[in-house]
Coordinates of N, CA and C in Angstrom, one line a residue:
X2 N 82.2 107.1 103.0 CA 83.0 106.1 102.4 C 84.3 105.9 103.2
X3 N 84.9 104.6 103.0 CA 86.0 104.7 103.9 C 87.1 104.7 103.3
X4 N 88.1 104.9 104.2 CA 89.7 105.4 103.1 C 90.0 104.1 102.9
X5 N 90.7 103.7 101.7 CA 91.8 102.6 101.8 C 92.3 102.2 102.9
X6 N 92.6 101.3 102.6 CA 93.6 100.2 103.7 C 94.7 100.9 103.4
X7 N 95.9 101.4 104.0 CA 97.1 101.4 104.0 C 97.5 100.1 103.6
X8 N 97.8 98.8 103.6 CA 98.3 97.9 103.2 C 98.1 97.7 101.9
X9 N 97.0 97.3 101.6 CA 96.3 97.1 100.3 C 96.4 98.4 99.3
X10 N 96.0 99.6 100.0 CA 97.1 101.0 98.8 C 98.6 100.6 98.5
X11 N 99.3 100.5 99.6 CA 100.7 100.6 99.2 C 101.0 99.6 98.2
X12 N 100.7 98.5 98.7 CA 101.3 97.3 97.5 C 100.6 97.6 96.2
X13 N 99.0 98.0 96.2 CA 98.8 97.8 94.5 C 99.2 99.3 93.7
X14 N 99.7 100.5 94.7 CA 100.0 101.7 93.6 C 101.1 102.5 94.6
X15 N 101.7 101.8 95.2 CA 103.8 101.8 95.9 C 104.2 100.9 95.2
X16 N 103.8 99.9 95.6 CA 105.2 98.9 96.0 C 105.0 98.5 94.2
X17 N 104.3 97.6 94.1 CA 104.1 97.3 92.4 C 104.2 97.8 91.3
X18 N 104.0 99.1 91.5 CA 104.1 100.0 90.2 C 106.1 100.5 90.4
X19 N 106.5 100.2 91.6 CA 108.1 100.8 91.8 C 108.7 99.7 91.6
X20 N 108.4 98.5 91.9 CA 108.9 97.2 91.3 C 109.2 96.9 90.2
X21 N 107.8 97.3 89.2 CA 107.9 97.2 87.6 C 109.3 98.1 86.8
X22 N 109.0 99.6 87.8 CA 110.1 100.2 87.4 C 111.3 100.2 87.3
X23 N 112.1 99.3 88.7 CA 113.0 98.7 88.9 C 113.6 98.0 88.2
X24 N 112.5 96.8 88.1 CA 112.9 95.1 87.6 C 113.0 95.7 85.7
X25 N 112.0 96.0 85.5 CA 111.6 96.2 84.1 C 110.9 95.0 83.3
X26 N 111.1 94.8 82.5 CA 110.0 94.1 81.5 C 110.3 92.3 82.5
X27 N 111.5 91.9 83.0 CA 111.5 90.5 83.6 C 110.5 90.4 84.6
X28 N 109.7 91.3 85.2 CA 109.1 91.1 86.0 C 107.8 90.0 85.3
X29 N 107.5 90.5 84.2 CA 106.7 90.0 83.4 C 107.1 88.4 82.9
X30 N 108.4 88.7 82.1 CA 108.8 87.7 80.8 C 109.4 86.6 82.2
X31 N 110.0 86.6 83.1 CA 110.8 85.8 84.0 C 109.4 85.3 85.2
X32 N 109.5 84.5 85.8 CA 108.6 83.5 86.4 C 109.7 83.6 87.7
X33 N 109.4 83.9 89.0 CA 110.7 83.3 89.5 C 110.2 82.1 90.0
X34 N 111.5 81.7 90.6 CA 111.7 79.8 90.9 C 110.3 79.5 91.9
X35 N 110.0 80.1 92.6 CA 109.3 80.3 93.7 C 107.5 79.9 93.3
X36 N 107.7 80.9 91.7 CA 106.2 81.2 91.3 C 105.6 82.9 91.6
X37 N 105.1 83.1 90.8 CA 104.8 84.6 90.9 C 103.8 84.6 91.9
X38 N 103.0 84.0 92.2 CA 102.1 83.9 94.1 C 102.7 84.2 94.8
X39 N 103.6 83.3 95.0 CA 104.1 82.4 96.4 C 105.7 83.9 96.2
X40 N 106.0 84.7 95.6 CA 106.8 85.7 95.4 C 106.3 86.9 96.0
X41 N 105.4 86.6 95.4 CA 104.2 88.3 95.8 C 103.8 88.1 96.9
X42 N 103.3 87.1 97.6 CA 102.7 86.5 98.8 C 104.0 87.0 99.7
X43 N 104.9 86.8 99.6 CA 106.3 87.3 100.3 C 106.3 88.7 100.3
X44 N 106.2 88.9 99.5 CA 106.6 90.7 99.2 C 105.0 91.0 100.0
X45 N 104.2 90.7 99.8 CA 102.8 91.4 100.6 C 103.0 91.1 102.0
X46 N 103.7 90.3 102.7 CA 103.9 90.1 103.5 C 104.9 90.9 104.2
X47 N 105.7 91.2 103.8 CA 107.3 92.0 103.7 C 106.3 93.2 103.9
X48 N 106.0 94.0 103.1 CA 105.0 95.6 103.0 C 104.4 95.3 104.7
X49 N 103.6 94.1 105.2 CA 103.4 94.0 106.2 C 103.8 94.7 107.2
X50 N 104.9 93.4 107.7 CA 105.9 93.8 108.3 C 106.3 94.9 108.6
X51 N 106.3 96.5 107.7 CA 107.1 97.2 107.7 C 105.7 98.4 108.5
X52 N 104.2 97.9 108.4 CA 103.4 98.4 109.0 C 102.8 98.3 110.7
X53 N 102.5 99.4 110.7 CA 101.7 99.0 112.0 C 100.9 97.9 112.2
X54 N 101.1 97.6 113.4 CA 100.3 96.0 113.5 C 98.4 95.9 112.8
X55 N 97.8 97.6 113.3 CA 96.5 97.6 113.1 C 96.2 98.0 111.6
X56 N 97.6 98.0 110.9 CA 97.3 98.4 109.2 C 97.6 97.2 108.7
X57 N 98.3 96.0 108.8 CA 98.2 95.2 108.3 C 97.1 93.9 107.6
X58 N 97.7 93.7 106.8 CA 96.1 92.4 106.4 C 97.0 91.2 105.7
X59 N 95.5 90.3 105.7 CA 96.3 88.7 105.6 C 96.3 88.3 103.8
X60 N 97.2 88.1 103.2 CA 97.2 88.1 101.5 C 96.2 87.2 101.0
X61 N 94.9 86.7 102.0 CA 93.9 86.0 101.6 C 93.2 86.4 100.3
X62 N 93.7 85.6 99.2 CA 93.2 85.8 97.7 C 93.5 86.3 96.9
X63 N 95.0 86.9 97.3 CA 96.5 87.2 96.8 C 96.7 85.9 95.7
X64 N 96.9 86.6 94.3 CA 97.5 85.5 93.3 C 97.4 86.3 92.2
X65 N 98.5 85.8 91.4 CA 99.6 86.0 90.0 C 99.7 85.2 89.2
X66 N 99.6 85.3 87.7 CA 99.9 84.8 86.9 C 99.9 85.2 85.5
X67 N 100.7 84.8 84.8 CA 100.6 85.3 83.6 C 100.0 85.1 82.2
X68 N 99.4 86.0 81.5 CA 98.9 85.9 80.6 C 99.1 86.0 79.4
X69 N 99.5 85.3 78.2 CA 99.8 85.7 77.2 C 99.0 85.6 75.8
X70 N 98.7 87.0 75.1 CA 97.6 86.6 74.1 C 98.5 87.4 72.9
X71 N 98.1 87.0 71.7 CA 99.0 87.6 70.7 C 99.4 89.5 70.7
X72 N 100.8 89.1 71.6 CA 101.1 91.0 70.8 C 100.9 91.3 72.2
X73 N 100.5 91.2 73.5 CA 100.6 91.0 74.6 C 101.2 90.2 76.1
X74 N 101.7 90.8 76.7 CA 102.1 89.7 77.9 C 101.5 90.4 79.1
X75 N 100.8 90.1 80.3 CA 100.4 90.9 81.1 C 100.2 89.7 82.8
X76 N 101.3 90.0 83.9 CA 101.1 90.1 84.9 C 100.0 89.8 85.5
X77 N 99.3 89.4 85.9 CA 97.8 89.4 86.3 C 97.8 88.8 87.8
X78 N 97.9 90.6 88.8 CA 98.2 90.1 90.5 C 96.6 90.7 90.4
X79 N 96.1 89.4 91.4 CA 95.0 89.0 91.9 C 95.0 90.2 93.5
X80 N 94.2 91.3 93.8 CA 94.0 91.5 95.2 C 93.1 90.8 96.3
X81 N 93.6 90.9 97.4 CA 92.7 90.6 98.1 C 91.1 91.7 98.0
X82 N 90.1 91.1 98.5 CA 88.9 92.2 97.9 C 89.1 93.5 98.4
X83 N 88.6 94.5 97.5 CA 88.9 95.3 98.0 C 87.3 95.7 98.7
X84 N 87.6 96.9 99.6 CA 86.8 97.2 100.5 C 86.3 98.7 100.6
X85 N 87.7 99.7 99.8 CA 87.3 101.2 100.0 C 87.3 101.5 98.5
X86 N 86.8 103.0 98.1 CA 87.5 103.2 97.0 C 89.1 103.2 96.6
X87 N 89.3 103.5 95.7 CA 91.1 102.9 95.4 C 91.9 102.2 95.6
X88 N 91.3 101.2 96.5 CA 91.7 99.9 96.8 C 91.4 99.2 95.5
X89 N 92.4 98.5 95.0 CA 92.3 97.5 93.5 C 92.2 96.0 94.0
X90 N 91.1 96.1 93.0 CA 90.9 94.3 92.5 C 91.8 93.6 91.8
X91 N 92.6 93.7 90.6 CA 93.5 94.0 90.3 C 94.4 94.8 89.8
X92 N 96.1 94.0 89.5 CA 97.0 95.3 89.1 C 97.6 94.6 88.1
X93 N 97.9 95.2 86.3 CA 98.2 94.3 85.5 C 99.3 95.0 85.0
X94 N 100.6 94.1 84.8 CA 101.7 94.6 85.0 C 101.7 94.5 82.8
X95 N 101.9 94.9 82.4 CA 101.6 94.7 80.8 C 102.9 95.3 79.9
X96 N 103.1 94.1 78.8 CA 104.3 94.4 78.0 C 103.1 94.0 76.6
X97 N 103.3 95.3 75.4 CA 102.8 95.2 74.5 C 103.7 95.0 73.3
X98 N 103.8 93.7 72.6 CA 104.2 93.5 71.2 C 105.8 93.6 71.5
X99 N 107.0 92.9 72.9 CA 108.0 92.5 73.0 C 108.8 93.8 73.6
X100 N 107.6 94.8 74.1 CA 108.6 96.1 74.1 C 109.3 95.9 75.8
X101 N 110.2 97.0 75.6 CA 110.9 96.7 77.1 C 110.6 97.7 77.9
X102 N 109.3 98.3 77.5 CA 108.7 99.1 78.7 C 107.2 98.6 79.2
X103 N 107.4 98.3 80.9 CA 106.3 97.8 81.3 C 105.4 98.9 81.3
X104 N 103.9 98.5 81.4 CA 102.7 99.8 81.5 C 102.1 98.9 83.0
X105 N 101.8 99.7 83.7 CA 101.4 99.4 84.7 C 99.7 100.1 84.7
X106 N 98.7 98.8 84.9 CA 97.4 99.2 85.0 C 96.9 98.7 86.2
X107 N 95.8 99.4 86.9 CA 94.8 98.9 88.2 C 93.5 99.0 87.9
X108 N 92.9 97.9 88.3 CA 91.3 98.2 88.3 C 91.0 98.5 89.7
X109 N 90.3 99.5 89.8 CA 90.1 100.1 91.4 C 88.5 99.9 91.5
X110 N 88.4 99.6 93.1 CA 87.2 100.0 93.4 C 86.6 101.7 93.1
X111 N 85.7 101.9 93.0 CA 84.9 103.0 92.9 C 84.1 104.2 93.8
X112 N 84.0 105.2 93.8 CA 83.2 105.6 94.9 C 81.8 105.8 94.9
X113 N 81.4 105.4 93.3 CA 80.2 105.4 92.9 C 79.4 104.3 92.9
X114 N 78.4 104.0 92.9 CA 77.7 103.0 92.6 C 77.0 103.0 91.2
X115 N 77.2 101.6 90.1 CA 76.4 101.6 89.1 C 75.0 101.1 88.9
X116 N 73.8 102.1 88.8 CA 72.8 101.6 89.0 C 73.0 99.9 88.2
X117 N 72.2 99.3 89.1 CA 72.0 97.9 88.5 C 73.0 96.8 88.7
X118 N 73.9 97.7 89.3 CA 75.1 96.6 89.2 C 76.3 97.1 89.8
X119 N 76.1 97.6 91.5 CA 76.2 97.7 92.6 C 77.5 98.3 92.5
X120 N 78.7 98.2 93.1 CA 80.0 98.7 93.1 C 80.4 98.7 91.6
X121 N 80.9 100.7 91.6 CA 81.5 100.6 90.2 C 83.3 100.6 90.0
X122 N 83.4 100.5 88.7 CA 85.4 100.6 89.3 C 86.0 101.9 88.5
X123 N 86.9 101.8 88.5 CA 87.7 102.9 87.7 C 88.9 102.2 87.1
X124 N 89.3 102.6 86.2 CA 90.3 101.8 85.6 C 92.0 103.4 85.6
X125 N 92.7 102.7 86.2 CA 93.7 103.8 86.4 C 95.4 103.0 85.6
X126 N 96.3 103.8 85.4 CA 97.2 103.3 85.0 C 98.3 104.3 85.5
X127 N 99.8 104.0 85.8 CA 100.8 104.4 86.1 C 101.3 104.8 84.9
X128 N 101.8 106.2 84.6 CA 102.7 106.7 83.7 C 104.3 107.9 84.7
X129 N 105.1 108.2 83.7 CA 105.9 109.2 84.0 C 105.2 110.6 85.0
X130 N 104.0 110.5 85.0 CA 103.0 111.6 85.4 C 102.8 111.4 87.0
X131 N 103.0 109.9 87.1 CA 102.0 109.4 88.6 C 100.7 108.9 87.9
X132 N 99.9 108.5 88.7 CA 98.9 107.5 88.7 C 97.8 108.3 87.9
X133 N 97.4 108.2 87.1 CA 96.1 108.7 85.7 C 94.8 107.6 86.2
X134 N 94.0 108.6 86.4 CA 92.3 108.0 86.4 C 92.1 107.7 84.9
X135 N 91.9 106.7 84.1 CA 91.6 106.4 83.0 C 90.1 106.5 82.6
X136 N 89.2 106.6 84.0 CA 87.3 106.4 83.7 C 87.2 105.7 83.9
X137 N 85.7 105.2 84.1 CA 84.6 103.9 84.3 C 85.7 102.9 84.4
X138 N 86.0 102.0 84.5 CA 86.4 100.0 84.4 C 85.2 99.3 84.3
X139 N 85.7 98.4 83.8 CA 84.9 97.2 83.3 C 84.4 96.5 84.5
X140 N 83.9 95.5 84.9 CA 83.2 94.7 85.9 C 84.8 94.1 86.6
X141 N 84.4 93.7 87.9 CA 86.1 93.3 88.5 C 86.1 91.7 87.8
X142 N 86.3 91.8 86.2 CA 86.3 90.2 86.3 C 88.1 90.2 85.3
X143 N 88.4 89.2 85.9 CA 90.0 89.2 84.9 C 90.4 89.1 83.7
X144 N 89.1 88.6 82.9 CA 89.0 88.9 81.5 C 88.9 90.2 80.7
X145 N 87.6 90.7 81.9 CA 87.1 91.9 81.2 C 88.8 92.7 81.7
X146 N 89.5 92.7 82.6 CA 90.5 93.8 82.9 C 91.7 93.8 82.0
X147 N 91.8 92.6 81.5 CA 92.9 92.2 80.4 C 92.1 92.4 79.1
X148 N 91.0 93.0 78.9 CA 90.4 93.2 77.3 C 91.1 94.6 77.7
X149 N 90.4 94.9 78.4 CA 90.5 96.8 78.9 C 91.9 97.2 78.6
X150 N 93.2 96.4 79.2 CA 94.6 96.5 79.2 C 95.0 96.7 77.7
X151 N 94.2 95.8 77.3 CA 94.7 95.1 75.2 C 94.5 96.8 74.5
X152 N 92.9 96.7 75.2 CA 92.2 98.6 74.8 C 93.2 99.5 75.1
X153 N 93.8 99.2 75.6 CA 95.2 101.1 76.1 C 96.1 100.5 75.3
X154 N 96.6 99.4 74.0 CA 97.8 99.4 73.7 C 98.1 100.8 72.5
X155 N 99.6 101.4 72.7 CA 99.7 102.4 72.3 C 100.8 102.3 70.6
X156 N 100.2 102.9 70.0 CA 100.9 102.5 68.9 C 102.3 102.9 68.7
X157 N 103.1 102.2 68.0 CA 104.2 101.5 67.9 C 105.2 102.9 68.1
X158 N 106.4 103.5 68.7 CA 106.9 104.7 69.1 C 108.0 104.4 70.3
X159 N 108.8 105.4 70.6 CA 109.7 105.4 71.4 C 108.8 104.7 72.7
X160 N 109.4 104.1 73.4 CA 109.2 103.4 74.9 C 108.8 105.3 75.8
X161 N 107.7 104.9 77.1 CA 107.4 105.7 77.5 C 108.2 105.3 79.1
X162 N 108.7 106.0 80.1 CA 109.3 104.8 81.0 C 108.7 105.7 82.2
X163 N 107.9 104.4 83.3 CA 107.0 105.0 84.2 C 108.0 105.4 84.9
X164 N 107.9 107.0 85.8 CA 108.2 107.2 87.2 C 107.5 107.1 88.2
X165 N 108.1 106.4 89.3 CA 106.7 106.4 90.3 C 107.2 107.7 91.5
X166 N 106.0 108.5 91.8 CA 106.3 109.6 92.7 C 107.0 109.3 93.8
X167 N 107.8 109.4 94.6 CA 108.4 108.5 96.0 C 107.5 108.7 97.0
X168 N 106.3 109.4 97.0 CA 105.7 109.9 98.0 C 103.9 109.7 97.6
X169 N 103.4 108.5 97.3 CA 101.9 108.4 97.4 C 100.9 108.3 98.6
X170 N 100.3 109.4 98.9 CA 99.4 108.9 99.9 C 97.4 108.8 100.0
X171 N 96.9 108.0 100.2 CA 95.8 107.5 100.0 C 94.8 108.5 99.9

C-alpha cells in the first residue's frame, strides 16, 4: 500500500481541522466574499507552496460548499481523489442544532478492500483527543457522508472544543 500524499494528508487532517479550531463555528455559518472553493482552492495552494516541489499536487476536484438540513450545518470540502489509505474523499466541517462548537469529520480512503465493492473507507473524526477511527464509512458518496455526519450528532451538553495535535504525521 502506499503512504499518503503529504499534500493531500496535510490539508484534510493539519490544515482543516486547525482552521476549524481557529475560525470556529464562522468557518461554517460565514461564506467568504471569494466563495468557499475559490478560498480553499487558495489555502490548498498556499499548503503547496510551503512543500517540496515533488509533494505537491494540483487542487483538481477541490470544492466546498454548504449544506444545510434541519438541526444541522456542515461544510462539505470536496478532495481531490484520493489515492492511499488516509487520504480523504471528504472532510465535513459540522455545526449541530446552532452550537458554537465545530465537529470535524473525514471520510478516508481504506486499507481494506470491500468484497464486492472494491475500495473500503473509514469514517474518522477530530476531537480534543486527535484524530479517532470511527469504523467502516459509508460509500465515498456526499450524501451518504452527510447521513453518517447527522449519525454522530451528540446529544444536547456542554460544547466539546477540538484540539488539534501540532504535530501529525502520515
Amino acid at each position: 500500500m502506499p503512504d499518503p500524499r503529504t499534500h493531500h494528508y496535510q490539508f484534510a487532517h493539519r490544515v482543516l481541522p486547525g482552521l476549524a479550531r481557529r475560525v470556529g463555528r464562522q468557518i461554517v455559518t460565514d461564506e467568504p466574499q471569494l466563495g468557499f472553493t475559490e478560498q480553499l482552492t487558495g489555502l490548498w495552494n498556499f499548503v503547496g507552496e510551503t512543500l517540496d516541489d515533488a509533494d505537491r499536487l494540483p487542487s483538481d476536484g477541490l470544492s466546498a460548499s454548504r449544506i444545510d438540513t434541519a438541526g444541522l450545518q456542515v461544510l462539505l470540502v470536496v478532495l481531490p481523489p484520493p489515492l492511499a489509505p488516509a487520504e480523504a474523499y471528504f472532510v465535513g466541517l459540522a455545526l449541530y442544532n446552532d452550537a458554537d462548537t465545530v465537529r470535524i469529520f473525514t471520510l478516508e480512503r481504506a486499507s481494506t478492500q470491500v468484497r464486492g465493492h472494491g475500495v473500503g473507507t473509514m469514517l474518522g473524526s477530530w476531537s480534543e483527543r486527535g484524530h479517532i477511527n470511527l469504523g467502516p464509512g459509508p460509500a465515498p458518496d456526499q450524501e451518504a457522508f452527510v447521513a453518517a455526519i447527522r449519525s454522530r450528532e451528540l446529544p444536547a451538553g456542554p460544547p466539546v472544543q477540538a484540539k488539534v495535535p501540532k504535530e501529525v504525521r502520515p
